[in-house]
Amino acid sequence: MTEQTGTHFLTDIEIKQFKCFADFKASGFKRVNLIGGKNNVGKTAFMEACYINVRSKDIAHMVNAIISVKIQREFLNLATGSALQEKDLLFFLDYYKNYKAKSNLNFQSFSISLKELKKEYIFCVGNESININSNEISILNFIINEKNDNINFLGQFKLQDVKLIELFKNIQKNDKENELNSFIREFDNSIEIFKVIDKPQCKTNGEYRDITEFGDGLKHYISIICALYACENGYLFIDEIDNGIYYDHLDRLWEIILTLSKKTNCQIFATTHSKEMLESFARVAKKLDEQDISYTLLVKNKNQEIKSITRDYEMILDSIADERELRGW
Amino acid sequence: MSKVAIFCEGETDIQFLKSLIEHMGFRKNDVISYIMSSKSYFFDENHRKYKDVKLETDSDTIRKILFVLDADDINKDAVYGGYLNTKDKLDNVITNLGIKNISQVYVMRDPITQNGNLESLILSTIDQQLRSCIECFLDCSQLESKENHKAILNRIYHIVYPNEQYNFKHPHFDELKTKLTQLFVESE
């Protein structure tokens, strides 16, 4: 199904009371957005806040978004259906405590109220709100097993096979196996073909081997390409995009991301703290004249509050021309 | 750690400023440079480099700014030419951008004539006889372009003084050195 290009994109967001963000604003997002900043400045938390915001079209989706963020972070496996218990879900919600975000797309808030030993989980999405007393209503009632999900978060931890298999289904549905294999051969020309035979496998020298034998970089690379197809008219969040990817492959990865995200009308948010990744991003965008990009630098001001500096295509190229340090340190 | 920003007209200007910064014992790597390419862009409040620096100052990543631009000649440009016109017009821009309290302006010129540019400033610090020769050569060259004069002067200067930096001890550099000191010291 086609959608008018970019109408669903997140362009600005205000985040309050979520993890390290007390009162944070960022704006100027485009189709492909790279997020940078020093360690522990809040890059991943920012991505999580955006993920929850774009995913939470109603209360049930918001509950799922908050829980799945924690699952991504903790490298847990929801998709196997390995029986998440009510107590696990409540633990996840308790962990986040608060969330309040307003964007060009939506407004949501989540908080926990403790009154007279009664604990309530309060969710609000737009004009809809609900107070869930965990003693009266099971949070499990809000869990959705969504098929054909076009909002994905690739965390910095090793992707579960089950998730890669799920993403690969979109390649198969779109008959893009040949295209994927061609991309994979550019990454490693010893690989003849990628397939799912019970598990993700790559064929080299006529023999299929488990993808785990090839290192994290390849799996990450394949996941990104599969996710770009999966997230048609949606959103893809990639934490630590350069994880395990050799610098020689960075330009090609950006070419694929910039080209496919345009084709699939997918908005990308990716984090990095690598100077090479940022330079590659700017270089490839310039080469392709791809102006629908931004680079957001997260910094702490003198009061230790997190602030954002978002540069568009022109500003990115201008900074490079003047040899200003875009990365911020 | 916050940095300082210097706006200047061209690459030659920033190279000169960085050599002076280094001479003064400050860290040239702490400078974020914005090269405007043309004096006229300094007066465009909507210039993308101003948007860029505002993002930085709003986030406290840049705490002080020094604008360095040529005075040029009031006889050739009655509106923007000459020291006072240049300074007044740029002060207005800085006020309108809301960065007055963190900004300083240094207008490059011959301190005697109050006109000119970086090269006029450098010329004003060298021996009178040599200076007359160079000025005479530039006049005879009939190359009217300011950029041509800059390139020729730089070349001549380095032929005459192959092993030396500029004469930074000359009092004509004092005003600029004071501005640079304020830029770095007050930022620490």
Coordinates of C-alpha atoms in Angstrom, one line a residue:
Chain A
M1 CA 0.0 0.0 0.0
T2 CA 1.4 3.4 -0.9
E3 CA 1.3 6.4 1.3
Q4 CA 2.1 10.0 0.4
T5 CA 5.8 10.3 1.0
G6 CA 6.8 11.4 4.4
T7 CA 3.4 12.3 5.8
H8 CA 3.9 10.0 8.8
F9 CA 7.4 11.2 9.6
L10 CA 8.3 12.4 13.1
T11 CA 9.6 16.0 12.7
D12 CA 9.8 17.3 16.3
I13 CA 9.4 16.0 19.8
E14 CA 9.3 17.2 23.4
I15 CA 10.2 14.7 26.0
K16 CA 9.6 15.2 29.7
Q17 CA 10.1 12.9 32.6
F18 CA 11.7 10.0 30.8
K19 CA 14.9 8.5 31.9
C20 CA 17.6 11.2 31.6
F21 CA 15.3 13.7 29.9
A22 CA 13.7 16.3 32.2
D23 CA 12.6 18.8 29.7
F24 CA 14.0 18.2 26.2
K25 CA 13.1 19.4 22.7
A26 CA 14.4 18.4 19.4
S27 CA 13.1 19.3 15.9
G28 CA 14.0 19.3 12.3
F29 CA 14.0 15.5 11.7
K30 CA 14.0 14.3 8.1
R31 CA 13.6 10.9 6.5
V32 CA 17.1 9.7 7.5
N33 CA 18.3 11.0 10.9
L34 CA 21.7 10.2 12.5
I35 CA 22.0 10.9 16.2
G36 CA 25.3 11.5 17.8
G37 CA 26.8 12.5 21.2
K38 CA 29.2 11.3 23.9
N39 CA 28.7 8.1 25.8
N40 CA 25.8 8.3 28.3
V41 CA 24.4 11.5 26.9
G42 CA 21.1 9.8 26.2
K43 CA 21.2 8.7 22.6
T44 CA 19.5 5.4 23.2
A45 CA 17.0 6.9 25.6
F46 CA 16.1 9.4 22.9
M47 CA 15.5 6.7 20.4
E48 CA 13.4 4.8 22.9
A49 CA 11.3 7.9 23.5
C50 CA 10.8 8.4 19.8
Y51 CA 10.0 4.8 19.3
I52 CA 7.3 4.9 22.0
N53 CA 5.9 8.1 20.6
V54 CA 5.5 6.8 17.0
R55 CA 4.3 3.4 18.1
S56 CA 1.7 4.5 20.6
K57 CA -1.3 5.2 18.4
D58 CA -3.6 3.9 21.3
I59 CA -3.3 2.7 24.8
A60 CA -2.6 -1.0 24.0
H61 CA 0.2 0.0 21.6
M62 CA 1.7 2.3 24.2
V63 CA 1.8 -0.5 26.8
N64 CA 3.4 -2.7 24.2
A65 CA 5.9 0.0 23.1
I66 CA 7.1 0.6 26.7
I67 CA 7.5 -3.1 27.3
S68 CA 9.2 -3.9 24.0
V69 CA 11.7 -1.1 24.6
K70 CA 12.7 -2.8 27.8
I71 CA 12.9 -6.1 26.1
Q72 CA 15.1 -4.7 23.4
R73 CA 17.3 -3.2 26.0
E74 CA 17.6 -6.3 28.1
F75 CA 18.0 -8.6 25.2
L76 CA 14.9 -10.5 26.2
N77 CA 12.9 -12.6 23.8
L78 CA 9.2 -11.7 23.5
A79 CA 8.7 -13.1 20.0
T80 CA 9.3 -16.7 20.9
G81 CA 6.2 -16.4 23.1
S82 CA 8.3 -17.7 25.9
A83 CA 5.6 -16.9 28.4
L84 CA 6.1 -13.4 29.7
Q85 CA 4.5 -13.4 33.0
E86 CA 2.3 -10.6 34.4
K87 CA 5.0 -9.8 37.0
D88 CA 7.6 -9.4 34.2
L89 CA 5.4 -6.9 32.4
L90 CA 4.7 -4.9 35.6
F91 CA 8.5 -5.0 36.4
F92 CA 9.1 -3.4 33.0
L93 CA 6.5 -0.7 33.6
D94 CA 7.8 0.0 37.1
Y95 CA 11.3 0.3 35.6
Y96 CA 10.3 3.2 33.3
K97 CA 8.1 5.0 35.9
N98 CA 7.3 8.0 33.7
Y99 CA 7.0 8.9 30.1
K100 CA 5.7 12.1 28.7
A101 CA 6.2 13.1 25.1
K102 CA 4.5 15.4 22.6
S103 CA 5.4 15.3 18.9
N104 CA 4.0 16.5 15.6
L105 CA 2.3 13.1 15.6
N106 CA 0.9 12.4 19.0
F107 CA 0.9 13.1 22.7
Q108 CA 1.3 10.4 25.3
S109 CA 2.0 10.1 29.0
F110 CA 2.6 7.3 31.4
S111 CA 2.9 7.4 35.1
I112 CA 2.5 5.3 38.2
S113 CA 0.3 6.4 41.1
L114 CA 0.5 4.9 44.6
K115 CA -2.4 5.9 46.8
E116 CA -3.6 4.0 49.8
L117 CA -1.4 1.1 48.9
K118 CA -3.2 0.9 45.6
K119 CA -0.9 1.0 42.6
E120 CA -2.2 2.3 39.3
Y121 CA -0.6 2.5 35.9
I122 CA -1.9 5.6 34.2
F123 CA -1.7 5.8 30.4
C124 CA -2.8 8.6 28.2
V125 CA -2.7 8.8 24.4
G126 CA -4.1 11.9 22.9
N127 CA -7.6 12.3 24.5
E128 CA -7.8 8.7 25.6
S129 CA -6.6 7.7 29.1
I130 CA -6.9 4.7 31.3
N131 CA -5.9 3.9 34.9
I132 CA -5.0 0.3 35.2
N133 CA -5.1 -1.2 38.7
S134 CA -3.0 -4.3 38.4
N135 CA -5.0 -6.1 41.1
E136 CA -8.1 -5.7 39.0
I137 CA -7.0 -5.9 35.3
S138 CA -4.2 -8.0 33.9
I139 CA -1.7 -6.1 31.9
L140 CA -1.5 -9.2 29.7
N141 CA -4.8 -8.1 28.3
F142 CA -3.0 -5.3 26.6
I143 CA -0.3 -7.3 24.9
I144 CA -0.7 -7.4 21.1
N145 CA 1.0 -9.9 18.9
E146 CA 1.3 -7.7 15.8
K147 CA 2.1 -9.2 12.4
N148 CA 3.6 -7.2 9.6
D149 CA 5.0 -4.7 12.0
N150 CA 6.5 -1.7 10.2
I151 CA 8.1 -0.1 13.3
N152 CA 11.2 -1.8 14.3
F153 CA 14.0 -1.1 16.8
L154 CA 17.3 -2.8 16.2
G155 CA 19.1 -2.6 19.6
Q156 CA 22.8 -2.5 20.1
F157 CA 22.7 -6.1 21.5
K158 CA 23.0 -9.1 19.2
L159 CA 19.8 -9.6 17.3
Q160 CA 17.8 -12.7 18.1
D161 CA 17.6 -15.2 15.3
V162 CA 13.8 -15.2 15.6
K163 CA 13.7 -11.5 15.0
L164 CA 16.0 -11.8 11.9
I165 CA 13.8 -14.6 10.5
E166 CA 10.7 -12.4 11.1
L167 CA 12.4 -9.5 9.2
F168 CA 13.6 -11.8 6.4
K169 CA 10.0 -12.8 5.7
N170 CA 9.5 -9.3 4.3
I171 CA 12.4 -9.9 1.8
Q172 CA 10.6 -13.0 0.7
K173 CA 7.3 -11.3 0.5
N174 CA 8.7 -8.6 -1.7
D175 CA 10.7 -11.2 -3.8
K176 CA 13.9 -9.3 -2.9
E177 CA 16.1 -12.4 -2.1
N178 CA 18.4 -11.7 -5.1
E179 CA 18.8 -8.1 -4.2
L180 CA 19.6 -9.0 -0.6
N181 CA 22.1 -11.6 -1.7
S182 CA 23.7 -9.1 -4.0
F183 CA 24.1 -6.7 -1.1
I184 CA 25.5 -9.5 1.1
R185 CA 28.1 -10.4 -1.5
E186 CA 29.3 -6.7 -1.6
F187 CA 29.8 -7.1 2.2
D188 CA 31.6 -10.4 1.9
N189 CA 32.2 -11.9 -1.5
S190 CA 32.8 -15.4 -0.1
I191 CA 29.1 -15.6 0.7
E192 CA 27.1 -17.2 -2.1
I193 CA 23.6 -17.0 -0.6
F194 CA 21.7 -16.2 2.6
K195 CA 18.7 -18.4 3.6
V196 CA 16.6 -19.3 6.5
I197 CA 16.8 -23.1 6.9
D198 CA 15.3 -23.4 10.4
K199 CA 17.9 -20.8 11.3
P200 CA 19.6 -17.9 9.4
Q201 CA 22.4 -19.4 7.4
C202 CA 24.9 -18.3 4.8
K203 CA 26.4 -20.6 2.1
T204 CA 30.1 -20.5 1.5
N205 CA 32.1 -23.0 -0.6
G206 CA 28.9 -24.9 -1.3
E207 CA 28.1 -25.4 2.4
Y208 CA 25.5 -23.7 4.6
R209 CA 26.8 -22.4 7.9
D210 CA 25.0 -20.8 10.8
I211 CA 25.1 -17.0 10.5
T212 CA 26.6 -16.7 14.0
E213 CA 29.8 -18.2 12.5
F214 CA 30.3 -15.0 10.4
G215 CA 30.5 -12.4 13.1
D216 CA 28.1 -9.7 14.4
G217 CA 28.8 -7.2 11.6
L218 CA 27.2 -9.4 8.9
K219 CA 24.1 -10.2 10.9
H220 CA 23.7 -6.5 11.8
Y221 CA 24.1 -5.6 8.1
I222 CA 21.5 -8.2 7.0
S223 CA 19.1 -7.1 9.7
I224 CA 19.2 -3.5 8.6
I225 CA 18.5 -4.4 5.0
C226 CA 15.7 -6.8 5.9
A227 CA 14.2 -4.2 8.3
L228 CA 14.3 -1.5 5.6
Y229 CA 11.8 -3.7 3.7
A230 CA 9.8 -4.6 6.8
C231 CA 9.4 -0.9 7.7
E232 CA 7.6 0.2 4.6
N233 CA 5.6 3.4 5.4
G234 CA 6.9 3.0 8.9
Y235 CA 10.0 3.7 11.1
L236 CA 13.3 2.0 11.7
F237 CA 15.4 2.7 14.8
I238 CA 19.0 1.4 14.7
D239 CA 21.0 1.8 17.9
E240 CA 24.8 1.9 17.3
I241 CA 24.4 1.5 13.6
D242 CA 28.1 0.9 13.0
N243 CA 28.3 -2.0 15.4
G244 CA 30.7 -4.5 14.0
I245 CA 30.7 -3.0 10.5
Y246 CA 34.2 -2.4 9.0
Y247 CA 34.7 1.2 7.9
D248 CA 35.2 0.1 4.3
H249 CA 31.6 -0.9 4.2
L250 CA 30.1 2.3 5.7
D251 CA 29.6 4.2 2.5
R252 CA 27.8 1.3 0.9
L253 CA 25.6 0.8 3.9
W254 CA 24.5 4.4 3.8
E255 CA 23.9 4.1 0.0
I256 CA 21.6 1.2 0.8
I257 CA 19.9 3.0 3.6
L258 CA 19.3 6.2 1.8
T259 CA 18.1 4.5 -1.3
L260 CA 15.9 1.9 0.2
S261 CA 14.4 4.2 2.8
K262 CA 13.3 6.5 0.0
K263 CA 11.8 3.5 -1.9
T264 CA 10.0 2.1 1.1
N265 CA 9.0 5.6 2.6
C266 CA 10.6 4.6 5.9
Q267 CA 11.9 7.1 8.4
I268 CA 15.2 6.1 9.9
F269 CA 16.7 7.1 13.3
A270 CA 20.2 5.7 13.9
T271 CA 22.8 6.4 16.6
T272 CA 26.5 6.5 16.4
H273 CA 29.5 8.0 18.2
S274 CA 31.8 7.2 15.4
K275 CA 33.4 10.0 13.5
E276 CA 33.9 7.7 10.5
M277 CA 30.2 6.9 10.4
L278 CA 29.2 10.5 10.5
E279 CA 31.7 11.5 7.8
S280 CA 30.4 8.6 5.7
F281 CA 26.8 9.7 6.2
A282 CA 27.6 13.2 4.9
R283 CA 29.8 12.0 2.1
V284 CA 27.2 9.6 0.7
A285 CA 24.3 12.0 1.2
K286 CA 26.3 14.6 -0.9
K287 CA 27.2 12.0 -3.5
L288 CA 23.5 11.0 -3.9
D289 CA 22.3 14.6 -3.5
E290 CA 20.1 13.2 -0.8
Q291 CA 18.9 16.2 1.1
D292 CA 16.2 14.6 3.3
I293 CA 18.7 14.0 6.1
S294 CA 19.6 15.4 9.5
Y295 CA 22.3 15.0 12.1
T296 CA 21.3 15.6 15.7
L297 CA 24.0 16.0 18.3
L298 CA 23.0 15.5 21.9
V299 CA 25.0 17.6 24.4
K300 CA 24.8 18.5 28.0
N301 CA 24.6 22.3 28.8
K302 CA 26.3 24.0 31.8
N303 CA 23.3 22.9 34.0
Q304 CA 23.8 19.3 32.9
E305 CA 20.5 19.4 31.0
I306 CA 20.4 17.5 27.7
K307 CA 20.0 19.7 24.6
S308 CA 19.8 18.9 20.9
I309 CA 21.6 20.5 18.0
T310 CA 20.0 19.4 14.7
R311 CA 21.6 20.2 11.5
D312 CA 20.0 19.8 8.1
Y313 CA 21.8 18.8 4.9
E314 CA 23.0 22.3 4.0
M315 CA 24.3 22.8 7.5
I316 CA 26.1 19.4 7.6
L317 CA 27.9 20.1 4.3
D318 CA 28.7 23.7 5.4
S319 CA 30.3 22.4 8.6
I320 CA 32.4 19.9 6.7
A321 CA 33.4 22.6 4.2
D322 CA 34.6 24.8 7.0
E323 CA 36.2 21.8 8.7
R324 CA 34.1 22.3 11.8
E325 CA 33.9 19.2 14.1
L326 CA 30.3 18.0 13.6
R327 CA 30.6 15.2 16.1
G328 CA 30.9 17.8 18.8
W329 CA 34.1 16.7 20.6
Chain B
M1 CA 34.1 21.7 27.5
S2 CA 32.7 24.7 25.6
K3 CA 34.6 26.1 22.7
V4 CA 34.9 29.5 21.1
A5 CA 33.8 30.5 17.6
I6 CA 35.5 32.8 15.1
F7 CA 33.7 34.2 12.1
C8 CA 35.9 35.4 9.4
E9 CA 35.8 36.2 5.7
G10 CA 38.2 33.7 4.2
E11 CA 40.6 30.8 4.7
T12 CA 43.6 33.2 4.7
D13 CA 42.1 35.1 7.6
I14 CA 41.5 32.0 9.7
Q15 CA 45.0 30.7 9.1
F16 CA 46.4 34.1 10.2
L17 CA 44.2 34.1 13.3
K18 CA 45.2 30.6 14.2
S19 CA 48.9 31.4 13.9
L20 CA 48.4 34.4 16.2
I21 CA 46.3 32.2 18.6
E22 CA 49.1 29.7 18.7
H23 CA 51.7 32.5 19.2
M24 CA 49.7 33.7 22.2
G25 CA 49.7 30.2 23.8
F26 CA 46.1 29.4 23.3
R27 CA 44.8 26.2 21.8
K28 CA 43.8 26.7 18.1
N29 CA 41.9 23.4 18.2
D30 CA 39.4 25.0 20.6
V31 CA 38.3 27.4 17.8
I32 CA 35.3 26.5 15.8
S33 CA 35.6 28.5 12.6
Y34 CA 32.9 29.9 10.4
I35 CA 34.2 31.1 7.1
M36 CA 31.7 33.5 5.5
S37 CA 33.4 33.7 2.1
S38 CA 32.2 37.3 1.6
K39 CA 31.9 40.4 3.8
S40 CA 28.3 40.9 2.6
Y41 CA 27.2 37.6 4.2
F42 CA 28.1 39.0 7.6
F43 CA 25.1 41.3 7.3
D44 CA 22.6 38.6 6.3
E45 CA 20.9 37.7 9.6
N46 CA 19.3 34.6 8.1
H47 CA 22.6 33.2 6.9
R48 CA 22.9 29.4 7.7
K49 CA 26.1 29.9 9.6
Y50 CA 24.3 32.1 12.0
K51 CA 21.6 29.5 12.4
D52 CA 24.3 27.0 13.1
V53 CA 26.1 29.0 15.7
K54 CA 22.8 29.8 17.4
L55 CA 22.2 26.1 17.9
E56 CA 25.6 25.9 19.5
T57 CA 25.2 28.9 21.8
D58 CA 21.7 27.9 22.8
S59 CA 23.3 24.6 24.0
D60 CA 26.2 26.2 25.7
T61 CA 28.7 24.4 23.5
I62 CA 30.0 27.8 22.2
R63 CA 30.3 30.4 24.9
K64 CA 32.1 33.3 23.1
I65 CA 32.3 34.5 19.5
L66 CA 34.7 36.8 17.8
F67 CA 33.7 38.3 14.4
V68 CA 36.7 39.3 12.3
L69 CA 36.1 41.1 9.0
D70 CA 37.7 43.7 6.8
A71 CA 36.9 47.4 7.1
D72 CA 37.5 47.9 3.3
D73 CA 37.3 51.4 2.0
I74 CA 34.6 54.0 2.8
N75 CA 35.4 55.7 -0.5
K76 CA 34.4 52.6 -2.4
D77 CA 31.4 51.7 -0.3
A78 CA 29.7 54.4 1.7
V79 CA 27.3 52.0 3.4
Y80 CA 29.4 49.1 4.5
G81 CA 33.0 50.4 3.8
G82 CA 35.3 51.7 6.5
Y83 CA 35.8 50.9 10.1
L84 CA 32.8 52.6 11.7
N85 CA 30.3 51.6 9.1
T86 CA 31.4 48.0 9.2
K87 CA 31.3 47.9 13.0
D88 CA 28.0 49.6 13.3
K89 CA 26.3 47.4 10.8
L90 CA 27.6 44.2 12.3
D91 CA 26.8 45.3 15.8
N92 CA 23.2 45.6 14.7
V93 CA 23.2 42.1 13.2
I94 CA 24.7 40.7 16.4
T95 CA 22.1 42.5 18.5
N96 CA 19.3 41.2 16.3
L97 CA 20.7 37.6 16.6
G98 CA 20.5 37.8 20.4
I99 CA 24.2 37.0 20.9
K100 CA 25.5 40.5 21.8
N101 CA 26.5 39.5 25.3
I102 CA 28.9 36.8 24.1
S103 CA 30.2 38.5 21.0
Q104 CA 33.0 40.8 20.1
V105 CA 33.9 42.4 16.8
Y106 CA 37.4 43.1 15.4
V107 CA 37.5 45.0 12.1
M108 CA 40.7 44.4 10.2
R109 CA 42.3 47.6 8.9
D110 CA 45.3 49.8 8.8
P111 CA 45.0 51.4 12.2
I112 CA 46.2 54.7 10.8
T113 CA 43.8 55.1 7.8
Q114 CA 41.0 53.1 9.4
N115 CA 40.4 51.4 6.0
G116 CA 41.6 48.2 4.5
N117 CA 41.8 44.5 5.5
L118 CA 44.1 41.9 6.9
E119 CA 46.8 42.7 4.5
S120 CA 46.6 46.4 5.3
L121 CA 47.0 45.5 9.0
I122 CA 50.0 43.3 8.2
L123 CA 51.5 46.0 5.9
S124 CA 51.1 48.5 8.7
T125 CA 53.5 46.4 10.9
I126 CA 56.4 46.2 8.5
D127 CA 59.3 48.6 7.7
Q128 CA 58.1 51.8 6.1
Q129 CA 60.5 51.5 3.1
L130 CA 59.5 48.0 2.3
R131 CA 55.9 48.9 2.8
S132 CA 56.1 51.7 0.2
C133 CA 57.7 49.3 -2.3
I134 CA 54.9 46.8 -1.9
E135 CA 52.2 49.4 -2.1
C136 CA 53.8 50.8 -5.2
F137 CA 54.0 47.3 -6.7
L138 CA 50.4 46.6 -6.0
D139 CA 49.4 49.9 -7.6
C140 CA 51.5 49.2 -10.6
S141 CA 50.2 45.7 -11.0
Q142 CA 46.8 47.1 -12.0
L143 CA 45.2 44.0 -10.5
E144 CA 42.2 45.7 -8.9
S145 CA 40.8 42.7 -7.2
K146 CA 41.1 42.6 -3.4
E147 CA 41.8 38.9 -3.6
N148 CA 44.7 39.4 -6.0
H149 CA 46.2 42.0 -3.7
K150 CA 45.9 39.6 -0.8
A151 CA 47.5 36.8 -2.6
I152 CA 50.4 39.0 -3.9
L153 CA 51.0 40.5 -0.5
N154 CA 51.1 37.2 1.3
R155 CA 53.5 35.9 -1.3
I156 CA 55.8 38.9 -1.0
Y157 CA 55.6 38.9 2.8
H158 CA 56.8 35.3 2.9
I159 CA 59.5 35.9 0.3
V160 CA 60.8 38.9 2.4
Y161 CA 60.4 37.1 5.7
P162 CA 60.8 33.4 4.8
N163 CA 61.6 32.2 8.3
E164 CA 59.5 34.5 10.4
Q165 CA 55.9 34.6 11.5
Y166 CA 54.2 38.0 11.4
N167 CA 55.6 40.6 13.7
F168 CA 53.0 39.9 16.4
K169 CA 54.9 42.1 18.9
H170 CA 54.0 45.2 16.9
P171 CA 51.5 47.4 18.7
H172 CA 49.1 47.4 15.7
F173 CA 48.3 43.8 16.7
D174 CA 47.5 44.7 20.3
E175 CA 43.8 45.4 19.8
L176 CA 43.3 42.0 18.1
K177 CA 45.4 40.3 20.8
T178 CA 43.2 41.8 23.5
K179 CA 40.1 40.5 21.7
L180 CA 41.5 37.1 21.4
T181 CA 42.6 37.1 25.1
Q182 CA 39.1 38.0 26.1
L183 CA 37.7 35.3 23.8
F184 CA 39.8 32.5 25.4
V185 CA 40.2 33.7 29.0
E186 CA 36.6 34.5 29.6
S187 CA 35.6 31.2 28.1
E188 CA 37.5 29.1 30.5

